[in-house]
């Protein structure tokens, strides 16, 4: 019996000895694999760092090329430029959009001019045809005592307006900017800030500012009319045209017919019992003329 147990113990010892040897071999192989993976990971990280550095180099080269291209296009034309000029106490701004459209404003930019631009002999020529902004309503407020001299009138209330340019100097092509001078200054190290490019894109689209007054007959608020503009319009439509001027200033109509008509217009809202003070000079003159033509129908 003793020999039997000794045999069993010897077999078990041999079994566990073989198990330990296999386990040690497996652990050794795993350690080798882990070291190999670490080495591969280090190589991959090094390659990744090189790729990132290479990407940064490529991006820098692309930016440099784009800047060079921008300079070339900028030298050729102001198209796409949003420019600020500083020559007097008040800054002026220009946006040169596609389709030769130009926007020009000054100071706080409440008011602007819209027109067409072209480049001739390095001079930016502009002809304006529309003015957009806010008009003061009523009498201007007295200037503060602490601000003598040049003072821009301020009002308690303002009204939006869109009108045809009436000043003849704006309606002809005029030289506004020497583009070679602008370009040379922008690319110099001058710190006087005479010209500042606030934004630049070849796709500058400013068509959304080229708007008209709301309604079927915007011309009645936009420009001075003459008899020829009205002679082929029926008396019914003339009444609509005339009252549309009041509707644009949110007049609350007493006539059920007019109330019904304008309530169906998406742009109209009834807010005021009297709008006389809100009428522009153009609108006042046009209302008088439309009334005269209505009376003759």
PDB file of C-alpha atoms in Angstrom:
ATOM      1  CA  UNK A   1       0.000   0.000   0.000  1.00  0.00           C
ATOM      2  CA  UNK A   2       2.872   2.324   0.842  1.00  0.00           C
ATOM      3  CA  UNK A   3       4.391   1.785  -2.580  1.00  0.00           C
ATOM      4  CA  UNK A   4       1.041   2.562  -4.156  1.00  0.00           C
ATOM      5  CA  UNK A   5       0.790   5.915  -2.397  1.00  0.00           C
ATOM      6  CA  UNK A   6       4.383   6.763  -3.210  1.00  0.00           C
ATOM      7  CA  UNK A   7       3.612   6.147  -6.868  1.00  0.00           C
ATOM      8  CA  UNK A   8       0.610   8.410  -6.758  1.00  0.00           C
ATOM      9  CA  UNK A   9       2.615  11.185  -5.103  1.00  0.00           C
ATOM     10  CA  UNK A  10       5.371  10.837  -7.676  1.00  0.00           C
ATOM     11  CA  UNK A  11       2.830  11.055 -10.531  1.00  0.00           C
ATOM     12  CA  UNK A  12       1.229  14.151  -9.031  1.00  0.00           C
ATOM     13  CA  UNK A  13       4.609  15.790  -8.542  1.00  0.00           C
ATOM     14  CA  UNK A  14       5.516  15.082 -12.156  1.00  0.00           C
ATOM     15  CA  UNK A  15       2.106  16.459 -13.300  1.00  0.00           C
ATOM     16  CA  UNK A  16       2.462  19.709 -11.410  1.00  0.00           C
ATOM     17  CA  UNK A  17       6.039  20.021 -12.497  1.00  0.00           C
ATOM     18  CA  UNK A  18       4.977  19.727 -16.132  1.00  0.00           C
ATOM     19  CA  UNK A  19       2.131  22.252 -15.499  1.00  0.00           C
ATOM     20  CA  UNK A  20       4.536  24.786 -14.029  1.00  0.00           C
ATOM     21  CA  UNK A  21       6.882  24.384 -16.976  1.00  0.00           C
ATOM     22  CA  UNK A  22       4.080  24.990 -19.496  1.00  0.00           C
ATOM     23  CA  UNK A  23       2.805  27.953 -17.508  1.00  0.00           C
ATOM     24  CA  UNK A  24       6.257  29.469 -17.325  1.00  0.00           C
ATOM     25  CA  UNK A  25       6.691  29.005 -21.061  1.00  0.00           C
ATOM     26  CA  UNK A  26       3.297  30.652 -21.747  1.00  0.00           C
ATOM     27  CA  UNK A  27       4.109  33.588 -19.458  1.00  0.00           C
ATOM     28  CA  UNK A  28       7.459  34.005 -21.153  1.00  0.00           C
ATOM     29  CA  UNK A  29       5.803  34.108 -24.563  1.00  0.00           C
ATOM     30  CA  UNK A  30       3.239  36.672 -23.339  1.00  0.00           C
ATOM     31  CA  UNK A  31       5.993  38.876 -21.981  1.00  0.00           C
ATOM     32  CA  UNK A  32       7.744  38.752 -25.352  1.00  0.00           C
ATOM     33  CA  UNK A  33       4.480  39.678 -27.102  1.00  0.00           C
ATOM     34  CA  UNK A  34       3.884  42.573 -24.698  1.00  0.00           C
ATOM     35  CA  UNK A  35       7.385  43.901 -25.300  1.00  0.00           C
ATOM     36  CA  UNK A  36       6.882  43.587 -29.060  1.00  0.00           C
ATOM     37  CA  UNK A  37       3.549  45.424 -28.822  1.00  0.00           C
ATOM     38  CA  UNK A  38       5.129  48.169 -26.743  1.00  0.00           C
ATOM     39  CA  UNK A  39       7.868  48.530 -29.316  1.00  0.00           C
ATOM     40  CA  UNK A  40       5.294  48.668 -32.143  1.00  0.00           C
ATOM     41  CA  UNK A  41       3.252  51.212 -30.172  1.00  0.00           C
ATOM     42  CA  UNK A  42       6.347  53.384 -29.706  1.00  0.00           C
ATOM     43  CA  UNK A  43       7.051  53.185 -33.438  1.00  0.00           C
ATOM     44  CA  UNK A  44       3.423  54.074 -34.256  1.00  0.00           C
ATOM     45  CA  UNK A  45       3.513  57.037 -31.859  1.00  0.00           C
ATOM     46  CA  UNK A  46       6.724  58.251 -33.458  1.00  0.00           C
ATOM     47  CA  UNK A  47       5.170  57.928 -36.921  1.00  0.00           C
ATOM     48  CA  UNK A  48       2.042  59.725 -35.676  1.00  0.00           C
ATOM     49  CA  UNK A  49       4.153  62.592 -34.324  1.00  0.00           C
ATOM     50  CA  UNK A  50       5.958  62.821 -37.665  1.00  0.00           C
ATOM     51  CA  UNK A  51       2.596  62.818 -39.491  1.00  0.00           C
ATOM     52  CA  UNK A  52       1.266  65.616 -37.246  1.00  0.00           C
ATOM     53  CA  UNK A  53       4.408  67.665 -37.845  1.00  0.00           C
ATOM     54  CA  UNK A  54       4.108  66.990 -41.592  1.00  0.00           C
ATOM     55  CA  UNK A  55       0.441  67.997 -41.523  1.00  0.00           C
ATOM     56  CA  UNK A  56       1.323  71.260 -39.774  1.00  0.00           C
ATOM     57  CA  UNK A  57       3.968  71.918 -42.428  1.00  0.00           C
ATOM     58  CA  UNK A  58       1.448  71.224 -45.206  1.00  0.00           C
ATOM     59  CA  UNK A  59      -1.200  73.439 -43.551  1.00  0.00           C
ATOM     60  CA  UNK A  60       1.301  76.254 -43.187  1.00  0.00           C
ATOM     61  CA  UNK A  61       2.273  75.904 -46.847  1.00  0.00           C
ATOM     62  CA  UNK A  62      -1.399  75.899 -47.864  1.00  0.00           C
ATOM     63  CA  UNK A  63      -2.069  79.016 -45.746  1.00  0.00           C
ATOM     64  CA  UNK A  64       0.950  80.752 -47.278  1.00  0.00           C
ATOM     65  CA  UNK A  65      -0.242  79.884 -50.792  1.00  0.00           C
ATOM     66  CA  UNK A  66      -3.779  81.034 -49.972  1.00  0.00           C
ATOM     67  CA  UNK A  67      -2.431  84.298 -48.590  1.00  0.00           C
ATOM     68  CA  UNK A  68      -0.360  84.819 -51.726  1.00  0.00           C
ATOM     69  CA  UNK A  69      -3.434  84.105 -53.856  1.00  0.00           C
ATOM     70  CA  UNK A  70      -5.463  86.496 -51.689  1.00  0.00           C
ATOM     71  CA  UNK A  71      -2.833  89.205 -52.184  1.00  0.00           C
ATOM     72  CA  UNK A  72      -2.885  88.723 -55.950  1.00  0.00           C
ATOM     73  CA  UNK A  73      -6.686  88.904 -56.098  1.00  0.00           C
ATOM     74  CA  UNK A  74      -6.745  91.834 -53.696  1.00  0.00           C
ATOM     75  CA  UNK A  75      -4.272  93.696 -55.873  1.00  0.00           C
ATOM     76  CA  UNK A  76      -6.452  93.120 -58.929  1.00  0.00           C
ATOM     77  CA  UNK A  77      -9.793  94.151 -57.429  1.00  0.00           C
ATOM     78  CA  UNK A  78     -11.650  95.136 -54.220  1.00  0.00           C
ATOM     79  CA  UNK A  79     -14.207  92.382 -54.890  1.00  0.00           C
ATOM     80  CA  UNK A  80     -15.089  90.625 -51.644  1.00  0.00           C
ATOM     81  CA  UNK A  81     -13.489  93.243 -49.392  1.00  0.00           C
ATOM     82  CA  UNK A  82     -15.102  94.721 -46.283  1.00  0.00           C
ATOM     83  CA  UNK A  83     -12.964  97.837 -45.821  1.00  0.00           C
ATOM     84  CA  UNK A  84     -12.722 100.443 -43.069  1.00  0.00           C
ATOM     85  CA  UNK A  85     -11.128 103.816 -43.822  1.00  0.00           C
ATOM     86  CA  UNK A  86      -9.986 106.309 -41.189  1.00  0.00           C
ATOM     87  CA  UNK A  87      -9.199 109.790 -42.478  1.00  0.00           C
ATOM     88  CA  UNK A  88     -11.316 112.034 -40.288  1.00  0.00           C
ATOM     89  CA  UNK A  89     -13.020 111.882 -36.918  1.00  0.00           C
ATOM     90  CA  UNK A  90     -15.518 109.357 -38.261  1.00  0.00           C
ATOM     91  CA  UNK A  91     -14.685 105.993 -39.799  1.00  0.00           C
ATOM     92  CA  UNK A  92     -16.197 104.996 -43.139  1.00  0.00           C
ATOM     93  CA  UNK A  93     -16.967 101.476 -44.323  1.00  0.00           C
ATOM     94  CA  UNK A  94     -17.262  99.796 -47.716  1.00  0.00           C
ATOM     95  CA  UNK A  95     -18.409  96.322 -48.736  1.00  0.00           C
ATOM     96  CA  UNK A  96     -17.584  95.422 -52.336  1.00  0.00           C
ATOM     97  CA  UNK A  97     -19.861  92.537 -53.272  1.00  0.00           C
ATOM     98  CA  UNK A  98     -20.364  90.457 -56.370  1.00  0.00           C
ATOM     99  CA  UNK A  99     -22.582  91.691 -59.196  1.00  0.00           C
ATOM    100  CA  UNK A 100     -20.778  95.050 -58.734  1.00  0.00           C
ATOM    101  CA  UNK A 101     -22.902  95.859 -55.680  1.00  0.00           C
ATOM    102  CA  UNK A 102     -21.402  98.178 -53.060  1.00  0.00           C
ATOM    103  CA  UNK A 103     -22.504  99.122 -49.538  1.00  0.00           C
ATOM    104  CA  UNK A 104     -21.142 102.265 -47.899  1.00  0.00           C
ATOM    105  CA  UNK A 105     -21.694 103.502 -44.359  1.00  0.00           C
ATOM    106  CA  UNK A 106     -20.105 105.695 -41.725  1.00  0.00           C
ATOM    107  CA  UNK A 107     -20.053 106.281 -37.981  1.00  0.00           C
ATOM    108  CA  UNK A 108     -22.425 103.948 -36.158  1.00  0.00           C
ATOM    109  CA  UNK A 109     -23.666 102.470 -39.469  1.00  0.00           C
ATOM    110  CA  UNK A 110     -27.357 103.276 -38.830  1.00  0.00           C
ATOM    111  CA  UNK A 111     -27.502 104.686 -42.348  1.00  0.00           C
ATOM    112  CA  UNK A 112     -25.947 103.441 -45.552  1.00  0.00           C
ATOM    113  CA  UNK A 113     -25.810 103.966 -49.297  1.00  0.00           C
ATOM    114  CA  UNK A 114     -26.168 101.186 -51.866  1.00  0.00           C
ATOM    115  CA  UNK A 115     -24.845 101.406 -55.402  1.00  0.00           C
ATOM    116  CA  UNK A 116     -22.602  99.945 -58.082  1.00  0.00           C
ATOM    117  CA  UNK A 117     -18.802  99.923 -58.208  1.00  0.00           C
ATOM    118  CA  UNK A 118     -16.197  99.457 -60.925  1.00  0.00           C
ATOM    119  CA  UNK A 119     -12.416  99.684 -61.115  1.00  0.00           C
ATOM    120  CA  UNK A 120     -10.912 102.040 -63.702  1.00  0.00           C
ATOM    121  CA  UNK A 121      -7.214 102.937 -63.824  1.00  0.00           C
ATOM    122  CA  UNK A 122      -6.821 101.696 -60.231  1.00  0.00           C
ATOM    123  CA  UNK A 123      -9.572 104.006 -59.018  1.00  0.00           C
ATOM    124  CA  UNK A 124     -12.688 102.540 -57.415  1.00  0.00           C
ATOM    125  CA  UNK A 125     -15.581 104.363 -59.083  1.00  0.00           C
ATOM    126  CA  UNK A 126     -18.965 104.269 -57.337  1.00  0.00           C
ATOM    127  CA  UNK A 127     -22.463 105.389 -58.278  1.00  0.00           C
ATOM    128  CA  UNK A 128     -25.080 105.199 -55.507  1.00  0.00           C
ATOM    129  CA  UNK A 129     -28.798 104.796 -56.168  1.00  0.00           C
ATOM    130  CA  UNK A 130     -30.328 103.899 -52.802  1.00  0.00           C
ATOM    131  CA  UNK A 131     -30.127 105.076 -49.206  1.00  0.00           C
ATOM    132  CA  UNK A 132     -31.251 102.934 -46.268  1.00  0.00           C
ATOM    133  CA  UNK A 133     -31.386 103.766 -42.597  1.00  0.00           C
ATOM    134  CA  UNK A 134     -33.326 105.433 -39.807  1.00  0.00           C
ATOM    135  CA  UNK A 135     -34.936 108.878 -39.752  1.00  0.00           C
ATOM    136  CA  UNK A 136     -35.459 110.845 -36.567  1.00  0.00           C
ATOM    137  CA  UNK A 137     -39.123 111.447 -35.721  1.00  0.00           C
ATOM    138  CA  UNK A 138     -40.291 114.765 -34.282  1.00  0.00           C
ATOM    139  CA  UNK A 139     -38.017 117.510 -33.029  1.00  0.00           C
ATOM    140  CA  UNK A 140     -34.363 116.757 -32.220  1.00  0.00           C
ATOM    141  CA  UNK A 141     -33.358 116.571 -28.592  1.00  0.00           C
ATOM    142  CA  UNK A 142     -31.325 119.510 -27.219  1.00  0.00           C
ATOM    143  CA  UNK A 143     -27.586 118.795 -27.253  1.00  0.00           C
ATOM    144  CA  UNK A 144     -25.926 118.038 -23.921  1.00  0.00           C
ATOM    145  CA  UNK A 145     -24.256 121.124 -22.445  1.00  0.00           C
ATOM    146  CA  UNK A 146     -21.033 119.182 -22.094  1.00  0.00           C
ATOM    147  CA  UNK A 147     -20.809 118.626 -25.880  1.00  0.00           C
ATOM    148  CA  UNK A 148     -20.314 121.941 -27.707  1.00  0.00           C
ATOM    149  CA  UNK A 149     -19.569 122.370 -31.397  1.00  0.00           C
ATOM    150  CA  UNK A 150     -20.418 119.679 -33.940  1.00  0.00           C
ATOM    151  CA  UNK A 151     -23.287 117.626 -32.591  1.00  0.00           C
ATOM    152  CA  UNK A 152     -25.326 115.016 -34.437  1.00  0.00           C
ATOM    153  CA  UNK A 153     -29.031 115.442 -33.758  1.00  0.00           C
ATOM    154  CA  UNK A 154     -30.614 112.789 -31.567  1.00  0.00           C
ATOM    155  CA  UNK A 155     -34.302 111.903 -31.365  1.00  0.00           C
ATOM    156  CA  UNK A 156     -36.605 110.064 -29.000  1.00  0.00           C
ATOM    157  CA  UNK A 157     -37.865 107.886 -31.847  1.00  0.00           C
ATOM    158  CA  UNK A 158     -36.587 106.656 -35.198  1.00  0.00           C
ATOM    159  CA  UNK A 159     -38.275 105.164 -38.247  1.00  0.00           C
ATOM    160  CA  UNK A 160     -36.737 102.870 -40.873  1.00  0.00           C
ATOM    161  CA  UNK A 161     -36.628 104.220 -44.411  1.00  0.00           C
ATOM    162  CA  UNK A 162     -35.546 103.102 -47.892  1.00  0.00           C
ATOM    163  CA  UNK A 163     -35.324 105.827 -50.524  1.00  0.00           C
ATOM    164  CA  UNK A 164     -33.830 106.610 -53.872  1.00  0.00           C
ATOM    165  CA  UNK A 165     -30.671 108.698 -53.693  1.00  0.00           C
ATOM    166  CA  UNK A 166     -31.687 112.266 -54.448  1.00  0.00           C
ATOM    167  CA  UNK A 167     -28.310 114.003 -54.223  1.00  0.00           C
ATOM    168  CA  UNK A 168     -27.048 114.309 -57.811  1.00  0.00           C
ATOM    169  CA  UNK A 169     -23.419 113.913 -56.684  1.00  0.00           C
ATOM    170  CA  UNK A 170     -24.206 110.358 -55.572  1.00  0.00           C
ATOM    171  CA  UNK A 171     -25.988 109.445 -58.808  1.00  0.00           C
ATOM    172  CA  UNK A 172     -22.935 109.865 -61.035  1.00  0.00           C
ATOM    173  CA  UNK A 173     -19.771 107.781 -61.146  1.00  0.00           C
ATOM    174  CA  UNK A 174     -17.297 109.259 -58.665  1.00  0.00           C
ATOM    175  CA  UNK A 175     -13.763 108.187 -57.723  1.00  0.00           C
ATOM    176  CA  UNK A 176     -13.776 107.085 -54.093  1.00  0.00           C
ATOM    177  CA  UNK A 177     -10.587 105.101 -53.502  1.00  0.00           C
ATOM    178  CA  UNK A 178      -7.184 104.797 -55.137  1.00  0.00           C
ATOM    179  CA  UNK A 179      -6.983 100.998 -54.978  1.00  0.00           C
ATOM    180  CA  UNK A 180      -3.233 100.878 -55.596  1.00  0.00           C
ATOM    181  CA  UNK A 181      -2.744 103.164 -52.595  1.00  0.00           C
ATOM    182  CA  UNK A 182      -5.097 101.022 -50.479  1.00  0.00           C
ATOM    183  CA  UNK A 183      -3.285  97.824 -51.472  1.00  0.00           C
ATOM    184  CA  UNK A 184       0.187  99.232 -50.873  1.00  0.00           C
ATOM    185  CA  UNK A 185      -0.821 100.600 -47.482  1.00  0.00           C
ATOM    186  CA  UNK A 186      -2.425  97.334 -46.321  1.00  0.00           C
ATOM    187  CA  UNK A 187       0.757  95.435 -47.230  1.00  0.00           C
ATOM    188  CA  UNK A 188       3.028  97.939 -45.513  1.00  0.00           C
ATOM    189  CA  UNK A 189       4.000  98.161 -41.851  1.00  0.00           C
ATOM    190  CA  UNK A 190       2.350 101.527 -41.358  1.00  0.00           C
ATOM    191  CA  UNK A 191       0.606 101.663 -37.975  1.00  0.00           C
ATOM    192  CA  UNK A 192      -1.684 104.630 -38.684  1.00  0.00           C
ATOM    193  CA  UNK A 193      -4.678 102.367 -39.527  1.00  0.00           C
ATOM    194  CA  UNK A 194      -5.758 104.436 -42.505  1.00  0.00           C
ATOM    195  CA  UNK A 195      -7.171 101.318 -44.177  1.00  0.00           C
ATOM    196  CA  UNK A 196      -8.284  98.160 -42.393  1.00  0.00           C
ATOM    197  CA  UNK A 197      -9.652  95.037 -44.043  1.00  0.00           C
ATOM    198  CA  UNK A 198     -12.345  93.861 -41.626  1.00  0.00           C
ATOM    199  CA  UNK A 199     -13.202  90.815 -43.729  1.00  0.00           C
ATOM    200  CA  UNK A 200     -12.370  89.372 -47.132  1.00  0.00           C
ATOM    201  CA  UNK A 201     -14.151  86.698 -49.157  1.00  0.00           C
ATOM    202  CA  UNK A 202     -14.415  86.202 -52.897  1.00  0.00           C
ATOM    203  CA  UNK A 203     -18.074  85.287 -52.414  1.00  0.00           C
ATOM    204  CA  UNK A 204     -19.199  88.397 -50.550  1.00  0.00           C
ATOM    205  CA  UNK A 205     -22.932  88.557 -51.251  1.00  0.00           C
ATOM    206  CA  UNK A 206     -24.618  91.743 -50.067  1.00  0.00           C
ATOM    207  CA  UNK A 207     -27.713  91.461 -52.257  1.00  0.00           C
ATOM    208  CA  UNK A 208     -29.884  91.107 -49.122  1.00  0.00           C
ATOM    209  CA  UNK A 209     -29.335  94.801 -48.369  1.00  0.00           C
ATOM    210  CA  UNK A 210     -30.643  95.881 -51.777  1.00  0.00           C
ATOM    211  CA  UNK A 211     -34.236  95.858 -50.543  1.00  0.00           C
ATOM    212  CA  UNK A 212     -37.330  97.951 -51.272  1.00  0.00           C
ATOM    213  CA  UNK A 213     -40.156  99.242 -49.072  1.00  0.00           C
ATOM    214  CA  UNK A 214     -42.831  96.639 -48.367  1.00  0.00           C
ATOM    215  CA  UNK A 215     -46.009  96.424 -50.393  1.00  0.00           C
ATOM    216  CA  UNK A 216     -47.401  96.321 -53.911  1.00  0.00           C
ATOM    217  CA  UNK A 217     -46.392  99.897 -54.704  1.00  0.00           C
ATOM    218  CA  UNK A 218     -43.038 100.491 -52.950  1.00  0.00           C
ATOM    219  CA  UNK A 219     -42.218 103.367 -55.313  1.00  0.00           C
ATOM    220  CA  UNK A 220     -44.694 105.587 -53.451  1.00  0.00           C
ATOM    221  CA  UNK A 221     -42.319 105.612 -50.468  1.00  0.00           C
ATOM    222  CA  UNK A 222     -39.103 105.118 -52.431  1.00  0.00           C
ATOM    223  CA  UNK A 223     -38.988 108.019 -54.933  1.00  0.00           C
ATOM    224  CA  UNK A 224     -40.867 111.100 -56.084  1.00  0.00           C
ATOM    225  CA  UNK A 225     -43.573 110.105 -58.570  1.00  0.00           C
ATOM    226  CA  UNK A 226     -44.833 112.051 -61.573  1.00  0.00           C
ATOM    227  CA  UNK A 227     -48.063 112.019 -63.567  1.00  0.00           C
ATOM    228  CA  UNK A 228     -46.661 109.480 -66.028  1.00  0.00           C
ATOM    229  CA  UNK A 229     -46.200 106.977 -63.190  1.00  0.00           C
ATOM    230  CA  UNK A 230     -49.891 107.173 -62.282  1.00  0.00           C
ATOM    231  CA  UNK A 231     -51.853 107.741 -65.475  1.00  0.00           C
ATOM    232  CA  UNK A 232     -52.426 104.052 -66.270  1.00  0.00           C
ATOM    233  CA  UNK A 233     -53.417 103.026 -62.742  1.00  0.00           C
ATOM    234  CA  UNK A 234     -57.122 102.690 -61.872  1.00  0.00           C
ATOM    235  CA  UNK A 235     -58.700 104.846 -59.185  1.00  0.00           C
ATOM    236  CA  UNK A 236     -59.176 101.739 -57.022  1.00  0.00           C
ATOM    237  CA  UNK A 237     -55.473 100.889 -57.224  1.00  0.00           C
ATOM    238  CA  UNK A 238     -54.480 104.522 -56.689  1.00  0.00           C
ATOM    239  CA  UNK A 239     -56.394 104.409 -53.410  1.00  0.00           C
ATOM    240  CA  UNK A 240     -54.488 101.261 -52.448  1.00  0.00           C
ATOM    241  CA  UNK A 241     -51.172 102.899 -53.423  1.00  0.00           C
ATOM    242  CA  UNK A 242     -51.897 106.023 -51.379  1.00  0.00           C
ATOM    243  CA  UNK A 243     -53.041 104.157 -48.280  1.00  0.00           C
ATOM    244  CA  UNK A 244     -50.196 101.680 -48.558  1.00  0.00           C
ATOM    245  CA  UNK A 245     -47.898 104.555 -47.581  1.00  0.00           C
ATOM    246  CA  UNK A 246     -49.793 104.880 -44.282  1.00  0.00           C
ATOM    247  CA  UNK A 247     -49.857 101.103 -43.855  1.00  0.00           C
ATOM    248  CA  UNK A 248     -46.061 100.966 -44.048  1.00  0.00           C
ATOM    249  CA  UNK A 249     -46.043 103.137 -40.931  1.00  0.00           C
ATOM    250  CA  UNK A 250     -48.536 100.783 -39.221  1.00  0.00           C
ATOM    251  CA  UNK A 251     -51.594 103.015 -39.437  1.00  0.00           C
ATOM    252  CA  UNK A 252     -54.776 101.531 -37.969  1.00  0.00           C
ATOM    253  CA  UNK A 253     -57.395 102.026 -40.672  1.00  0.00           C
ATOM    254  CA  UNK A 254     -60.965 103.068 -39.926  1.00  0.00           C
ATOM    255  CA  UNK A 255     -62.323 101.928 -43.293  1.00  0.00           C
ATOM    256  CA  UNK A 256     -63.472  98.296 -43.124  1.00  0.00           C
ATOM    257  CA  UNK A 257     -62.471  97.821 -46.772  1.00  0.00           C
ATOM    258  CA  UNK A 258     -58.914  99.026 -46.202  1.00  0.00           C
ATOM    259  CA  UNK A 259     -58.692  97.249 -42.856  1.00  0.00           C
ATOM    260  CA  UNK A 260     -59.688  93.989 -44.544  1.00  0.00           C
ATOM    261  CA  UNK A 261     -57.246  94.499 -47.453  1.00  0.00           C
ATOM    262  CA  UNK A 262     -54.167  95.357 -45.387  1.00  0.00           C
ATOM    263  CA  UNK A 263     -54.836  92.763 -42.682  1.00  0.00           C
ATOM    264  CA  UNK A 264     -54.144  90.161 -45.380  1.00  0.00           C
ATOM    265  CA  UNK A 265     -50.666  91.603 -46.067  1.00  0.00           C
ATOM    266  CA  UNK A 266     -47.965  89.653 -44.202  1.00  0.00           C
ATOM    267  CA  UNK A 267     -45.827  92.758 -43.607  1.00  0.00           C
ATOM    268  CA  UNK A 268     -48.630  94.917 -42.114  1.00  0.00           C
ATOM    269  CA  UNK A 269     -49.540  95.461 -38.465  1.00  0.00           C
ATOM    270  CA  UNK A 270     -51.962  98.043 -37.023  1.00  0.00           C
ATOM    271  CA  UNK A 271     -50.212  99.981 -34.250  1.00  0.00           C
ATOM    272  CA  UNK A 272     -50.846 103.743 -34.615  1.00  0.00           C
ATOM    273  CA  UNK A 273     -53.901 106.001 -34.812  1.00  0.00           C
ATOM    274  CA  UNK A 274     -51.936 108.785 -36.499  1.00  0.00           C
ATOM    275  CA  UNK A 275     -48.786 108.503 -38.618  1.00  0.00           C
ATOM    276  CA  UNK A 276     -48.462 112.034 -39.997  1.00  0.00           C
ATOM    277  CA  UNK A 277     -45.164 112.675 -38.223  1.00  0.00           C
ATOM    278  CA  UNK A 278     -43.712 109.450 -39.628  1.00  0.00           C
ATOM    279  CA  UNK A 279     -44.203 110.402 -43.277  1.00  0.00           C
ATOM    280  CA  UNK A 280     -41.111 111.368 -45.233  1.00  0.00           C
ATOM    281  CA  UNK A 281     -41.017 114.349 -47.573  1.00  0.00           C
ATOM    282  CA  UNK A 282     -41.165 111.962 -50.539  1.00  0.00           C
ATOM    283  CA  UNK A 283     -44.255 110.257 -49.135  1.00  0.00           C
ATOM    284  CA  UNK A 284     -46.003 113.546 -48.397  1.00  0.00           C
ATOM    285  CA  UNK A 285     -45.443 114.795 -51.958  1.00  0.00           C
ATOM    286  CA  UNK A 286     -46.551 111.492 -53.480  1.00  0.00           C
ATOM    287  CA  UNK A 287     -49.750 111.381 -51.417  1.00  0.00           C
ATOM    288  CA  UNK A 288     -50.677 114.877 -52.679  1.00  0.00           C
ATOM    289  CA  UNK A 289     -50.014 113.870 -56.289  1.00  0.00           C
ATOM    290  CA  UNK A 290     -51.948 110.588 -56.028  1.00  0.00           C
ATOM    291  CA  UNK A 291     -54.918 112.440 -54.558  1.00  0.00           C
ATOM    292  CA  UNK A 292     -54.900 114.881 -57.482  1.00  0.00           C
ATOM    293  CA  UNK A 293     -54.831 112.065 -60.031  1.00  0.00           C
ATOM    294  CA  UNK A 294     -57.541 110.157 -58.124  1.00  0.00           C
ATOM    295  CA  UNK A 295     -59.800 113.207 -58.273  1.00  0.00           C
ATOM    296  CA  UNK A 296     -59.475 113.313 -62.069  1.00  0.00           C
ATOM    297  CA  UNK A 297     -60.378 109.653 -62.632  1.00  0.00           C
TER     298      UNK A 297
END
